[in-house]
mmCIF file with all atom_site columns, C-alpha atoms in Angstrom:
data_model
loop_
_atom_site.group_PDB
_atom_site.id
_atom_site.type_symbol
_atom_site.label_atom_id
_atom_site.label_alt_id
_atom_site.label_comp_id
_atom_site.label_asym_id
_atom_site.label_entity_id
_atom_site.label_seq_id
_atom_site.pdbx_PDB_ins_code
_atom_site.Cartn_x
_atom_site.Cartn_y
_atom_site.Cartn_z
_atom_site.occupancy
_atom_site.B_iso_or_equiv
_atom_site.pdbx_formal_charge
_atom_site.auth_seq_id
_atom_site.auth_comp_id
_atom_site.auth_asym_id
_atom_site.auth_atom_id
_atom_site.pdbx_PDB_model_num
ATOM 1  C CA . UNK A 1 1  ? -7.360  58.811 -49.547 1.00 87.00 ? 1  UNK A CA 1
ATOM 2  C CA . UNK A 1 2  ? -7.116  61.891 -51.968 1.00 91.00 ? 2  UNK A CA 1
ATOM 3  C CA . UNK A 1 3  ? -5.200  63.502 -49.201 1.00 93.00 ? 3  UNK A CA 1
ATOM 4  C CA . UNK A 1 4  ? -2.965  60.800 -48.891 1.00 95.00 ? 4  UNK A CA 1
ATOM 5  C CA . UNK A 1 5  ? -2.101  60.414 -52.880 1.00 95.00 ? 5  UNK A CA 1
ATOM 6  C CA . UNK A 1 6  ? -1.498  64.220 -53.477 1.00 96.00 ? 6  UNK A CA 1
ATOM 7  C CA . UNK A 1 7  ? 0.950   63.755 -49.959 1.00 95.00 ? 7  UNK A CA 1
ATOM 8  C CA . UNK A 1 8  ? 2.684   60.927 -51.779 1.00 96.00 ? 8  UNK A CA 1
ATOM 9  C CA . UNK A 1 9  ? 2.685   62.411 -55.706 1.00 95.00 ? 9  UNK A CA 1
ATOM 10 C CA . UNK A 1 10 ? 1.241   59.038 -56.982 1.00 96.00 ? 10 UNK A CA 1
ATOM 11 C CA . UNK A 1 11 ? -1.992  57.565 -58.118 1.00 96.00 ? 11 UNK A CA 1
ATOM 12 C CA . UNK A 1 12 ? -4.204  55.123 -56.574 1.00 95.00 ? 12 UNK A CA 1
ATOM 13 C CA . UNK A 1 13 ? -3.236  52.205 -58.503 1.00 97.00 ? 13 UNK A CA 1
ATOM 14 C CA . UNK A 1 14 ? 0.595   52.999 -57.916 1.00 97.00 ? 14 UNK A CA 1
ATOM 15 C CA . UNK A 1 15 ? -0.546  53.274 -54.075 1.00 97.00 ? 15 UNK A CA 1
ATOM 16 C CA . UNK A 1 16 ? -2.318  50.446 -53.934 1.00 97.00 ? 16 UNK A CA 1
ATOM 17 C CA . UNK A 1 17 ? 0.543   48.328 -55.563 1.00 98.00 ? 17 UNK A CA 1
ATOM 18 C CA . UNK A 1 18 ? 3.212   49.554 -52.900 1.00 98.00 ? 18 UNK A CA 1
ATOM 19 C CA . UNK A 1 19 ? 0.680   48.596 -50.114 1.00 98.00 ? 19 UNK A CA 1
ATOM 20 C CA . UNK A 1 20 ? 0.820   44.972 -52.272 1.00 98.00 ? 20 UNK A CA 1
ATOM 21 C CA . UNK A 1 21 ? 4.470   45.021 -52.288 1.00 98.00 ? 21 UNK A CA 1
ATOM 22 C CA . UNK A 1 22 ? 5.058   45.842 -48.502 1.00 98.00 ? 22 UNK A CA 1
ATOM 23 C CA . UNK A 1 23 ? 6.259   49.531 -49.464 1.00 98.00 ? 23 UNK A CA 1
ATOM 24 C CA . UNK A 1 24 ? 3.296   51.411 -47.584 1.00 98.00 ? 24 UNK A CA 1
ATOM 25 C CA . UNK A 1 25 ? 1.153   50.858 -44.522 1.00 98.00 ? 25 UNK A CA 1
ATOM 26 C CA . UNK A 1 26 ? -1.879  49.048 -44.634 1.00 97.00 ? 26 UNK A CA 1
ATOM 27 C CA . UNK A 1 27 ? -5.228  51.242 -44.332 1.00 96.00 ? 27 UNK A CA 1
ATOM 28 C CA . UNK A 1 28 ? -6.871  52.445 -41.340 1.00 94.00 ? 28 UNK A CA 1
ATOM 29 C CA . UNK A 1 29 ? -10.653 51.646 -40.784 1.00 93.00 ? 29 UNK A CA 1
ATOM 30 C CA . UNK A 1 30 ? -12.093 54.922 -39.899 1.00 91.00 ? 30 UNK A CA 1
ATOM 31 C CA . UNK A 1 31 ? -15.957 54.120 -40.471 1.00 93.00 ? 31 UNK A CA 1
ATOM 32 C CA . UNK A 1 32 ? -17.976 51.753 -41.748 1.00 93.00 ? 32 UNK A CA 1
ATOM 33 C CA . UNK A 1 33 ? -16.555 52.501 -45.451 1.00 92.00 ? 33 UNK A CA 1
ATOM 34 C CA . UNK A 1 34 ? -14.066 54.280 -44.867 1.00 92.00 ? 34 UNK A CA 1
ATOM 35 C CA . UNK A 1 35 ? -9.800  53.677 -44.263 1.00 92.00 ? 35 UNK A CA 1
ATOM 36 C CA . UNK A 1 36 ? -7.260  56.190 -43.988 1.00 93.00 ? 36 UNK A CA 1
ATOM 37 C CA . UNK A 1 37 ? -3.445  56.661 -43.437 1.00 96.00 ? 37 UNK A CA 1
ATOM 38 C CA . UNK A 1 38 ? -2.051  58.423 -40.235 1.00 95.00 ? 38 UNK A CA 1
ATOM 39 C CA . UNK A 1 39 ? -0.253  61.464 -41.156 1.00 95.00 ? 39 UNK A CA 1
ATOM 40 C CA . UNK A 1 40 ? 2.595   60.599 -39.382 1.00 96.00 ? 40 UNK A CA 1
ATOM 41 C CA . UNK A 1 41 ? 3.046   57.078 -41.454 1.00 97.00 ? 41 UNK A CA 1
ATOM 42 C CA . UNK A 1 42 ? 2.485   59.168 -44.743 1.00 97.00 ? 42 UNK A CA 1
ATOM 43 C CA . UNK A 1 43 ? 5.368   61.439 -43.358 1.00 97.00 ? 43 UNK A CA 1
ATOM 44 C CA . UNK A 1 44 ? 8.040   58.910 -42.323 1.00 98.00 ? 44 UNK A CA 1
ATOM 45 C CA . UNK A 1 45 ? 7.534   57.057 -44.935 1.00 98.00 ? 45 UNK A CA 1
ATOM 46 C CA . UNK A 1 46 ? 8.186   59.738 -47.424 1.00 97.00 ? 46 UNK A CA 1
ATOM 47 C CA . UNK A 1 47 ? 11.176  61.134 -45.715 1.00 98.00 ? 47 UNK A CA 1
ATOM 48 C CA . UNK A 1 48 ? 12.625  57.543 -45.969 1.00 98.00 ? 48 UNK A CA 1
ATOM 49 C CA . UNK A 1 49 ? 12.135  57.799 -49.651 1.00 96.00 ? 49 UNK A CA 1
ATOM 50 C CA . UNK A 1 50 ? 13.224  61.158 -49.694 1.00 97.00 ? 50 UNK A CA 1
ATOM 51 C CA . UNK A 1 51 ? 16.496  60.353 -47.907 1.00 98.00 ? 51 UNK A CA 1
ATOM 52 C CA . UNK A 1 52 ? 17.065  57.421 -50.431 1.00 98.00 ? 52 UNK A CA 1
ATOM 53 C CA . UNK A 1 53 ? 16.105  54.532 -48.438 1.00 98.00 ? 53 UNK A CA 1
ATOM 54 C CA . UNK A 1 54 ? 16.486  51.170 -49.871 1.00 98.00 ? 54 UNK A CA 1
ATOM 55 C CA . UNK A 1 55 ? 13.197  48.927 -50.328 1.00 98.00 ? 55 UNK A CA 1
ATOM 56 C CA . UNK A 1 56 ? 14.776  47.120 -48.072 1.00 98.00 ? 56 UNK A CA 1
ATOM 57 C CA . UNK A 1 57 ? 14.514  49.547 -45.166 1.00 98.00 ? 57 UNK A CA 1
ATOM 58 C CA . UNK A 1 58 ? 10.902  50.823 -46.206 1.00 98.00 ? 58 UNK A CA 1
ATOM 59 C CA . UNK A 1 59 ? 9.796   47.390 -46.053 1.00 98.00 ? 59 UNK A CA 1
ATOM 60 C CA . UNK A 1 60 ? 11.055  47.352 -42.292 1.00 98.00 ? 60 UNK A CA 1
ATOM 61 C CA . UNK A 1 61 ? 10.075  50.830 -41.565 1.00 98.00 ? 61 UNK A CA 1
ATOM 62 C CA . UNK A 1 62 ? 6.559   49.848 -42.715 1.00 98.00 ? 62 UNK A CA 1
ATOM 63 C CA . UNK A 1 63 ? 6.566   46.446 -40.563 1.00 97.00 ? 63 UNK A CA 1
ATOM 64 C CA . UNK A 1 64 ? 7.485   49.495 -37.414 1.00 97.00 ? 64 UNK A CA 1
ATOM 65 C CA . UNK A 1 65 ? 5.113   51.535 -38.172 1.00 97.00 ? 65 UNK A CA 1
ATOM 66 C CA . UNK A 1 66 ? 2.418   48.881 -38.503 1.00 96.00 ? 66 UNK A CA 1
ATOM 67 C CA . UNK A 1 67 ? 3.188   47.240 -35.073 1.00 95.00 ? 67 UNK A CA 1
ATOM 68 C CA . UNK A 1 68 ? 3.427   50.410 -33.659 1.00 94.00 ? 68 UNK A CA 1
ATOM 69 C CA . UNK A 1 69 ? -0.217  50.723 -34.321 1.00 91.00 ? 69 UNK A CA 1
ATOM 70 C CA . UNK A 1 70 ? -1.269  48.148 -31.720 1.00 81.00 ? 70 UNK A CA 1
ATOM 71 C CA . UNK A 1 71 ? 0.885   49.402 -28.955 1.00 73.00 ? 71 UNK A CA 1
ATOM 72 C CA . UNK A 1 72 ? -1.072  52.597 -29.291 1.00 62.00 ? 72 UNK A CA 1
#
């Protein structure tokens, strides 16, 4: 998680509220109490925002990278 905020420049609440929205990738269980992002999510999607993206097209780019996650 902390390596994930400091990635994206926002706080947790502000994290939490995109995953809400549909503007970020759900967690990742990685142990019993713990979740995690791949880096590779937290990279796309910040390059999308980077290169000005709508919502729009991060909400689709996050529906991608979800499914992705079960052809893996």
């Amino acid at each position: 998680m902390p390596a994930t905020l400091k990635a994206r420049g926002i706080g947790r609440t502000q994290h939490y509220a995109d995953i809400a929205a549909g503007l970020f990738t759900k967690p990742v269980k990685i142990g019993r109490r713990m979740s995690g992002w791949p880096d590779s999510e937290v990279a796309a999607l910040n390059q999308a925002r980077i290169a000005g993206k709508s919502d729009a097209d991060i909400k689709a780019l996050v529906r991608r990278l979800e499914l992705a996650r079960g052809a893996e």
